[in-house]
Amino acid sequence: MTQYLLSVYQPDGPIPEPDALAAIEADVNAVDQDMRADGVWVFSNGLLPAASATVLRPSGQDVLVTDGPFAEGKEHLGGFTIVDVPDLDAALDWGKRLALATTLPIEVRPFAG
């Protein structure tokens, strides 16, 4: 089994209206429960808005501390799920289900080692 990170990328800007958000949350919870039932779920969580982030960037022997995500970004990491599955195809299947549930892009990436 290999662990994969399913990263949820969301656009900067306002969150969906409460009714739309409730439907998305229900769909995401259903996928999450299916992952648990299939024994592939390792961990998942959403993140606070990008404005709550702090970026640490090395600069010579110092580290520059800035608020928020990269300024040039139009989207940011909004949440993630870690799955433990037999192969990339299985990870992609879960990623597709998560993309449909969140209505957002999902990046699927294996962990090193």
CSV table of N, CA and C in Angstrom, one decimal:
chain,number,residue,atom,x,y,z
A,1,MET,N,0.8,-1.2,0.0
A,1,MET,CA,0.0,0.0,0.0
A,1,MET,C,0.9,1.2,0.0
A,2,THR,N,0.4,2.3,-0.6
A,2,THR,CA,1.1,3.5,-0.8
A,2,THR,C,0.2,4.7,-0.3
A,3,GLN,N,0.8,5.6,0.4
A,3,GLN,CA,0.0,6.8,0.9
A,3,GLN,C,0.1,7.9,-0.2
A,4,TYR,N,-1.0,8.5,-0.4
A,4,TYR,CA,-1.2,9.6,-1.4
A,4,TYR,C,-1.8,10.8,-0.7
A,5,LEU,N,-1.4,12.0,-1.0
A,5,LEU,CA,-2.0,13.2,-0.6
A,5,LEU,C,-2.9,13.7,-1.6
A,6,LEU,N,-4.2,13.9,-1.2
A,6,LEU,CA,-5.2,14.4,-2.1
A,6,LEU,C,-5.4,15.9,-1.6
A,7,SER,N,-4.8,16.8,-2.4
A,7,SER,CA,-4.9,18.2,-2.0
A,7,SER,C,-6.1,18.9,-2.7
A,8,VAL,N,-6.8,19.7,-1.9
A,8,VAL,CA,-8.0,20.4,-2.4
A,8,VAL,C,-7.6,21.9,-2.6
A,9,TYR,N,-7.6,22.3,-3.9
A,9,TYR,CA,-7.3,23.7,-4.2
A,9,TYR,C,-8.6,24.5,-4.4
A,10,GLN,N,-8.7,25.6,-3.7
A,10,GLN,CA,-9.9,26.5,-3.9
A,10,GLN,C,-9.5,27.9,-4.3
A,11,PRO,N,-10.4,28.5,-5.0
A,11,PRO,CA,-10.1,29.9,-5.5
A,11,PRO,C,-10.1,30.8,-4.3
A,12,ASP,N,-9.3,31.9,-4.4
A,12,ASP,CA,-9.4,33.0,-3.4
A,12,ASP,C,-10.7,33.7,-3.6
A,13,GLY,N,-11.3,34.2,-2.6
A,13,GLY,CA,-12.5,34.9,-2.7
A,13,GLY,C,-13.5,34.4,-1.6
A,14,PRO,N,-14.8,34.8,-1.8
A,14,PRO,CA,-15.8,34.4,-0.8
A,14,PRO,C,-16.1,32.9,-0.9
A,15,ILE,N,-16.6,32.4,0.3
A,15,ILE,CA,-17.0,31.0,0.3
A,15,ILE,C,-18.4,30.9,-0.3
A,16,PRO,N,-18.8,29.7,-0.7
A,16,PRO,CA,-20.2,29.6,-1.3
A,16,PRO,C,-21.3,30.0,-0.3
A,17,GLU,N,-22.4,30.3,-0.8
A,17,GLU,CA,-23.6,30.6,0.1
A,17,GLU,C,-23.9,29.4,1.0
A,18,PRO,N,-24.5,29.6,2.1
A,18,PRO,CA,-24.7,28.5,3.1
A,18,PRO,C,-25.4,27.3,2.5
A,19,ASP,N,-26.4,27.4,1.7
A,19,ASP,CA,-27.1,26.3,1.2
A,19,ASP,C,-26.2,25.4,0.3
A,20,ALA,N,-25.4,26.1,-0.6
A,20,ALA,CA,-24.5,25.4,-1.5
A,20,ALA,C,-23.4,24.8,-0.7
A,21,LEU,N,-22.9,25.5,0.3
A,21,LEU,CA,-21.8,24.9,1.1
A,21,LEU,C,-22.3,23.7,1.9
A,22,ALA,N,-23.5,23.7,2.4
A,22,ALA,CA,-24.0,22.6,3.1
A,22,ALA,C,-24.1,21.3,2.2
A,23,ALA,N,-24.5,21.5,1.0
A,23,ALA,CA,-24.6,20.4,0.0
A,23,ALA,C,-23.2,19.8,-0.3
A,24,ILE,N,-22.2,20.7,-0.4
A,24,ILE,CA,-20.8,20.3,-0.7
A,24,ILE,C,-20.3,19.6,0.5
A,25,GLU,N,-20.5,20.1,1.7
A,25,GLU,CA,-20.0,19.4,2.9
A,25,GLU,C,-20.7,18.0,3.1
A,26,ALA,N,-21.9,17.9,2.7
A,26,ALA,CA,-22.6,16.6,2.8
A,26,ALA,C,-21.9,15.6,1.8
A,27,ASP,N,-21.6,16.1,0.6
A,27,ASP,CA,-21.0,15.2,-0.4
A,27,ASP,C,-19.6,14.8,0.0
A,28,VAL,N,-18.8,15.8,0.6
A,28,VAL,CA,-17.5,15.5,1.1
A,28,VAL,C,-17.5,14.5,2.2
A,29,ASN,N,-18.5,14.7,3.1
A,29,ASN,CA,-18.6,13.7,4.3
A,29,ASN,C,-18.9,12.3,3.8
A,30,ALA,N,-19.7,12.2,2.7
A,30,ALA,CA,-20.1,10.9,2.2
A,30,ALA,C,-18.9,10.2,1.6
A,31,VAL,N,-18.0,10.9,0.9
A,31,VAL,CA,-16.8,10.4,0.3
A,31,VAL,C,-15.9,10.0,1.5
A,32,ASP,N,-15.8,10.8,2.5
A,32,ASP,CA,-14.9,10.5,3.7
A,32,ASP,C,-15.4,9.2,4.3
A,33,GLN,N,-16.7,9.1,4.5
A,33,GLN,CA,-17.2,7.8,5.1
A,33,GLN,C,-16.9,6.6,4.3
A,34,ASP,N,-17.0,6.8,3.0
A,34,ASP,CA,-16.7,5.6,2.1
A,34,ASP,C,-15.2,5.3,2.2
A,35,MET,N,-14.4,6.3,2.3
A,35,MET,CA,-12.9,6.0,2.4
A,35,MET,C,-12.7,5.2,3.7
A,36,ARG,N,-13.3,5.6,4.8
A,36,ARG,CA,-13.2,4.9,6.1
A,36,ARG,C,-13.7,3.5,6.0
A,37,ALA,N,-14.9,3.3,5.3
A,37,ALA,CA,-15.5,2.0,5.2
A,37,ALA,C,-14.6,1.1,4.4
A,38,ASP,N,-13.9,1.6,3.4
A,38,ASP,CA,-13.0,0.8,2.6
A,38,ASP,C,-11.6,0.6,3.2
A,39,GLY,N,-11.4,1.3,4.3
A,39,GLY,CA,-10.1,1.1,5.0
A,39,GLY,C,-8.9,1.9,4.4
A,40,VAL,N,-9.2,2.9,3.5
A,40,VAL,CA,-8.1,3.6,2.9
A,40,VAL,C,-7.8,5.0,3.5
A,41,TRP,N,-8.7,5.5,4.3
A,41,TRP,CA,-8.6,6.8,4.9
A,41,TRP,C,-7.5,6.8,6.0
A,42,VAL,N,-6.6,7.8,6.0
A,42,VAL,CA,-5.6,7.9,7.0
A,42,VAL,C,-5.9,9.2,7.8
A,43,PHE,N,-6.1,10.3,7.1
A,43,PHE,CA,-6.3,11.6,7.8
A,43,PHE,C,-6.9,12.6,6.8
A,44,SER,N,-7.7,13.5,7.3
A,44,SER,CA,-8.2,14.6,6.4
A,44,SER,C,-8.6,15.8,7.3
A,45,ASN,N,-8.5,17.0,6.7
A,45,ASN,CA,-8.9,18.2,7.4
A,45,ASN,C,-9.0,19.3,6.4
A,46,GLY,N,-9.8,20.3,6.7
A,46,GLY,CA,-9.9,21.5,6.0
A,46,GLY,C,-8.9,22.5,6.7
A,47,LEU,N,-8.6,23.6,6.0
A,47,LEU,CA,-7.7,24.6,6.5
A,47,LEU,C,-8.5,25.9,6.7
A,48,LEU,N,-8.0,26.7,7.6
A,48,LEU,CA,-8.6,28.1,7.7
A,48,LEU,C,-8.2,28.9,6.5
A,49,PRO,N,-8.9,30.0,6.3
A,49,PRO,CA,-8.6,30.8,5.1
A,49,PRO,C,-7.1,31.1,4.9
A,50,ALA,N,-6.8,31.3,3.6
A,50,ALA,CA,-5.4,31.6,3.3
A,50,ALA,C,-4.8,32.8,4.1
A,51,ALA,N,-5.6,33.7,4.4
A,51,ALA,CA,-5.2,34.9,5.1
A,51,ALA,C,-4.6,34.6,6.5
A,52,SER,N,-4.9,33.4,7.0
A,52,SER,CA,-4.4,33.0,8.3
A,52,SER,C,-3.0,32.3,8.2
A,53,ALA,N,-2.5,32.2,7.0
A,53,ALA,CA,-1.2,31.5,6.8
A,53,ALA,C,0.0,32.4,7.0
A,54,THR,N,1.1,31.8,7.4
A,54,THR,CA,2.3,32.5,7.5
A,54,THR,C,3.3,31.8,6.6
A,55,VAL,N,4.0,32.5,5.8
A,55,VAL,CA,5.0,31.9,4.9
A,55,VAL,C,6.4,32.2,5.4
A,56,LEU,N,7.2,31.2,5.5
A,56,LEU,CA,8.6,31.3,5.9
A,56,LEU,C,9.5,31.0,4.7
A,57,ARG,N,10.3,32.0,4.3
A,57,ARG,CA,11.1,31.9,3.1
A,57,ARG,C,12.5,32.1,3.4
A,58,PRO,N,13.4,31.1,3.2
A,58,PRO,CA,14.8,31.3,3.5
A,58,PRO,C,15.4,32.5,2.6
A,59,SER,N,16.3,33.2,3.2
A,59,SER,CA,17.0,34.3,2.5
A,59,SER,C,18.4,34.4,3.1
A,60,GLY,N,19.3,33.7,2.4
A,60,GLY,CA,20.7,33.6,2.9
A,60,GLY,C,20.7,32.8,4.2
A,61,GLN,N,21.2,33.4,5.3
A,61,GLN,CA,21.2,32.7,6.6
A,61,GLN,C,20.0,33.1,7.4
A,62,ASP,N,19.1,33.9,6.9
A,62,ASP,CA,17.9,34.4,7.6
A,62,ASP,C,16.7,33.8,7.0
A,63,VAL,N,15.6,34.0,7.7
A,63,VAL,CA,14.3,33.5,7.2
A,63,VAL,C,13.3,34.7,7.2
A,64,LEU,N,12.8,35.0,6.0
A,64,LEU,CA,11.8,36.1,5.9
A,64,LEU,C,10.4,35.5,6.2
A,65,VAL,N,9.7,36.2,7.1
A,65,VAL,CA,8.4,35.8,7.6
A,65,VAL,C,7.4,36.8,7.0
A,66,THR,N,6.4,36.2,6.2
A,66,THR,CA,5.4,37.1,5.6
A,66,THR,C,4.0,36.5,5.9
A,67,ASP,N,3.0,37.3,6.0
A,67,ASP,CA,1.6,36.9,6.2
A,67,ASP,C,1.0,36.4,4.9
A,68,GLY,N,0.1,35.4,5.0
A,68,GLY,CA,-0.6,35.0,3.9
A,68,GLY,C,0.1,34.1,2.9
A,69,PRO,N,-0.6,33.6,1.9
A,69,PRO,CA,0.0,32.7,0.9
A,69,PRO,C,0.8,33.6,-0.1
A,70,PHE,N,1.3,32.9,-1.1
A,70,PHE,CA,2.1,33.5,-2.2
A,70,PHE,C,1.2,34.6,-2.9
A,71,ALA,N,1.6,35.8,-3.0
A,71,ALA,CA,0.8,36.9,-3.6
A,71,ALA,C,0.4,36.6,-5.0
A,72,GLU,N,1.2,35.9,-5.8
A,72,GLU,CA,0.8,35.6,-7.2
A,72,GLU,C,-0.2,34.5,-7.4
A,73,GLY,N,-0.6,33.9,-6.3
A,73,GLY,CA,-1.6,32.7,-6.4
A,73,GLY,C,-3.0,33.2,-6.6
A,74,LYS,N,-3.8,32.5,-7.4
A,74,LYS,CA,-5.2,32.8,-7.6
A,74,LYS,C,-6.0,31.7,-6.8
A,75,GLU,N,-5.3,30.7,-6.3
A,75,GLU,CA,-6.0,29.7,-5.5
A,75,GLU,C,-5.0,29.3,-4.4
A,76,HIS,N,-5.6,28.6,-3.4
A,76,HIS,CA,-4.7,28.1,-2.3
A,76,HIS,C,-5.2,26.8,-1.8
A,77,LEU,N,-4.3,26.2,-1.0
A,77,LEU,CA,-4.6,24.9,-0.4
A,77,LEU,C,-5.7,25.1,0.6
A,78,GLY,N,-6.9,24.4,0.4
A,78,GLY,CA,-8.0,24.6,1.3
A,78,GLY,C,-8.2,23.4,2.2
A,79,GLY,N,-7.6,22.3,1.9
A,79,GLY,CA,-7.8,21.1,2.7
A,79,GLY,C,-7.1,19.9,2.1
A,80,PHE,N,-7.1,18.8,2.7
A,80,PHE,CA,-6.4,17.6,2.2
A,80,PHE,C,-6.9,16.4,2.8
A,81,THR,N,-6.6,15.3,2.2
A,81,THR,CA,-6.9,13.9,2.7
A,81,THR,C,-5.7,13.1,2.3
A,82,ILE,N,-5.4,12.2,3.3
A,82,ILE,CA,-4.3,11.2,3.0
A,82,ILE,C,-5.0,9.8,2.9
A,83,VAL,N,-4.7,9.1,1.9
A,83,VAL,CA,-5.3,7.8,1.7
A,83,VAL,C,-4.1,6.8,1.6
A,84,ASP,N,-4.4,5.6,1.9
A,84,ASP,CA,-3.4,4.5,1.8
A,84,ASP,C,-4.0,3.4,0.9
A,85,VAL,N,-3.5,3.4,-0.3
A,85,VAL,CA,-4.2,2.6,-1.4
A,85,VAL,C,-3.1,1.8,-2.1
A,86,PRO,N,-3.6,0.7,-2.8
A,86,PRO,CA,-2.6,-0.1,-3.5
A,86,PRO,C,-1.8,0.5,-4.6
A,87,ASP,N,-2.4,1.5,-5.3
A,87,ASP,CA,-1.6,2.1,-6.5
A,87,ASP,C,-2.2,3.4,-6.9
A,88,LEU,N,-1.6,4.1,-7.9
A,88,LEU,CA,-2.0,5.4,-8.3
A,88,LEU,C,-3.4,5.3,-8.9
A,89,ASP,N,-3.8,4.3,-9.6
A,89,ASP,CA,-5.2,4.2,-10.1
A,89,ASP,C,-6.2,4.3,-9.0
A,90,ALA,N,-6.0,3.7,-7.9
A,90,ALA,CA,-6.9,3.7,-6.7
A,90,ALA,C,-6.9,5.1,-6.2
A,91,ALA,N,-5.7,5.8,-6.0
A,91,ALA,CA,-5.7,7.1,-5.5
A,91,ALA,C,-6.4,8.1,-6.5
A,92,LEU,N,-6.3,7.9,-7.8
A,92,LEU,CA,-7.0,8.7,-8.7
A,92,LEU,C,-8.5,8.6,-8.6
A,93,ASP,N,-8.9,7.3,-8.4
A,93,ASP,CA,-10.3,7.1,-8.3
A,93,ASP,C,-10.9,7.9,-7.1
A,94,TRP,N,-10.2,7.8,-5.9
A,94,TRP,CA,-10.6,8.6,-4.8
A,94,TRP,C,-10.5,10.1,-5.0
A,95,GLY,N,-9.5,10.5,-5.7
A,95,GLY,CA,-9.3,11.9,-6.1
A,95,GLY,C,-10.5,12.4,-6.9
A,96,LYS,N,-10.9,11.6,-7.9
A,96,LYS,CA,-12.0,12.0,-8.7
A,96,LYS,C,-13.3,12.1,-7.9
A,97,ARG,N,-13.5,11.2,-7.0
A,97,ARG,CA,-14.7,11.3,-6.2
A,97,ARG,C,-14.7,12.5,-5.3
A,98,LEU,N,-13.5,12.9,-4.8
A,98,LEU,CA,-13.3,14.1,-4.0
A,98,LEU,C,-13.5,15.3,-4.8
A,99,ALA,N,-13.0,15.3,-6.0
A,99,ALA,CA,-13.2,16.5,-6.9
A,99,ALA,C,-14.7,16.7,-7.2
A,100,LEU,N,-15.4,15.7,-7.5
A,100,LEU,CA,-16.9,15.8,-7.7
A,100,LEU,C,-17.6,16.3,-6.4
A,101,ALA,N,-17.2,15.8,-5.3
A,101,ALA,CA,-17.8,16.2,-4.0
A,101,ALA,C,-17.5,17.7,-3.7
A,102,THR,N,-16.3,18.1,-3.9
A,102,THR,CA,-15.9,19.5,-3.5
A,102,THR,C,-16.2,20.5,-4.6
A,103,THR,N,-16.3,20.0,-5.8
A,103,THR,CA,-16.4,20.8,-7.0
A,103,THR,C,-15.2,21.7,-7.2
A,104,LEU,N,-14.0,21.2,-6.7
A,104,LEU,CA,-12.8,21.9,-6.8
A,104,LEU,C,-11.7,21.0,-7.4
A,105,PRO,N,-10.6,21.6,-7.9
A,105,PRO,CA,-9.5,20.7,-8.3
A,105,PRO,C,-8.8,20.0,-7.2
A,106,ILE,N,-8.4,18.8,-7.5
A,106,ILE,CA,-7.7,17.9,-6.5
A,106,ILE,C,-6.4,17.5,-7.1
A,107,GLU,N,-5.3,17.7,-6.4
A,107,GLU,CA,-4.0,17.2,-6.8
A,107,GLU,C,-3.7,15.9,-6.1
A,108,VAL,N,-3.3,14.9,-6.8
A,108,VAL,CA,-3.0,13.6,-6.2
A,108,VAL,C,-1.5,13.4,-6.3
A,109,ARG,N,-0.9,13.2,-5.2
A,109,ARG,CA,0.6,13.1,-5.2
A,109,ARG,C,1.0,12.0,-4.2
A,110,PRO,N,1.9,11.1,-4.6
A,110,PRO,CA,2.4,10.1,-3.6
A,110,PRO,C,3.4,10.7,-2.7
A,111,PHE,N,3.4,10.1,-1.5
A,111,PHE,CA,4.5,10.5,-0.5
A,111,PHE,C,5.8,9.8,-0.9
A,112,ALA,N,6.9,10.5,-0.7
A,112,ALA,CA,8.2,9.9,-0.9
A,112,ALA,C,8.5,8.8,0.0
A,113,GLY,N,9.2,7.8,-0.4
A,113,GLY,CA,9.6,6.7,0.4
A,113,GLY,C,8.5,5.8,0.7
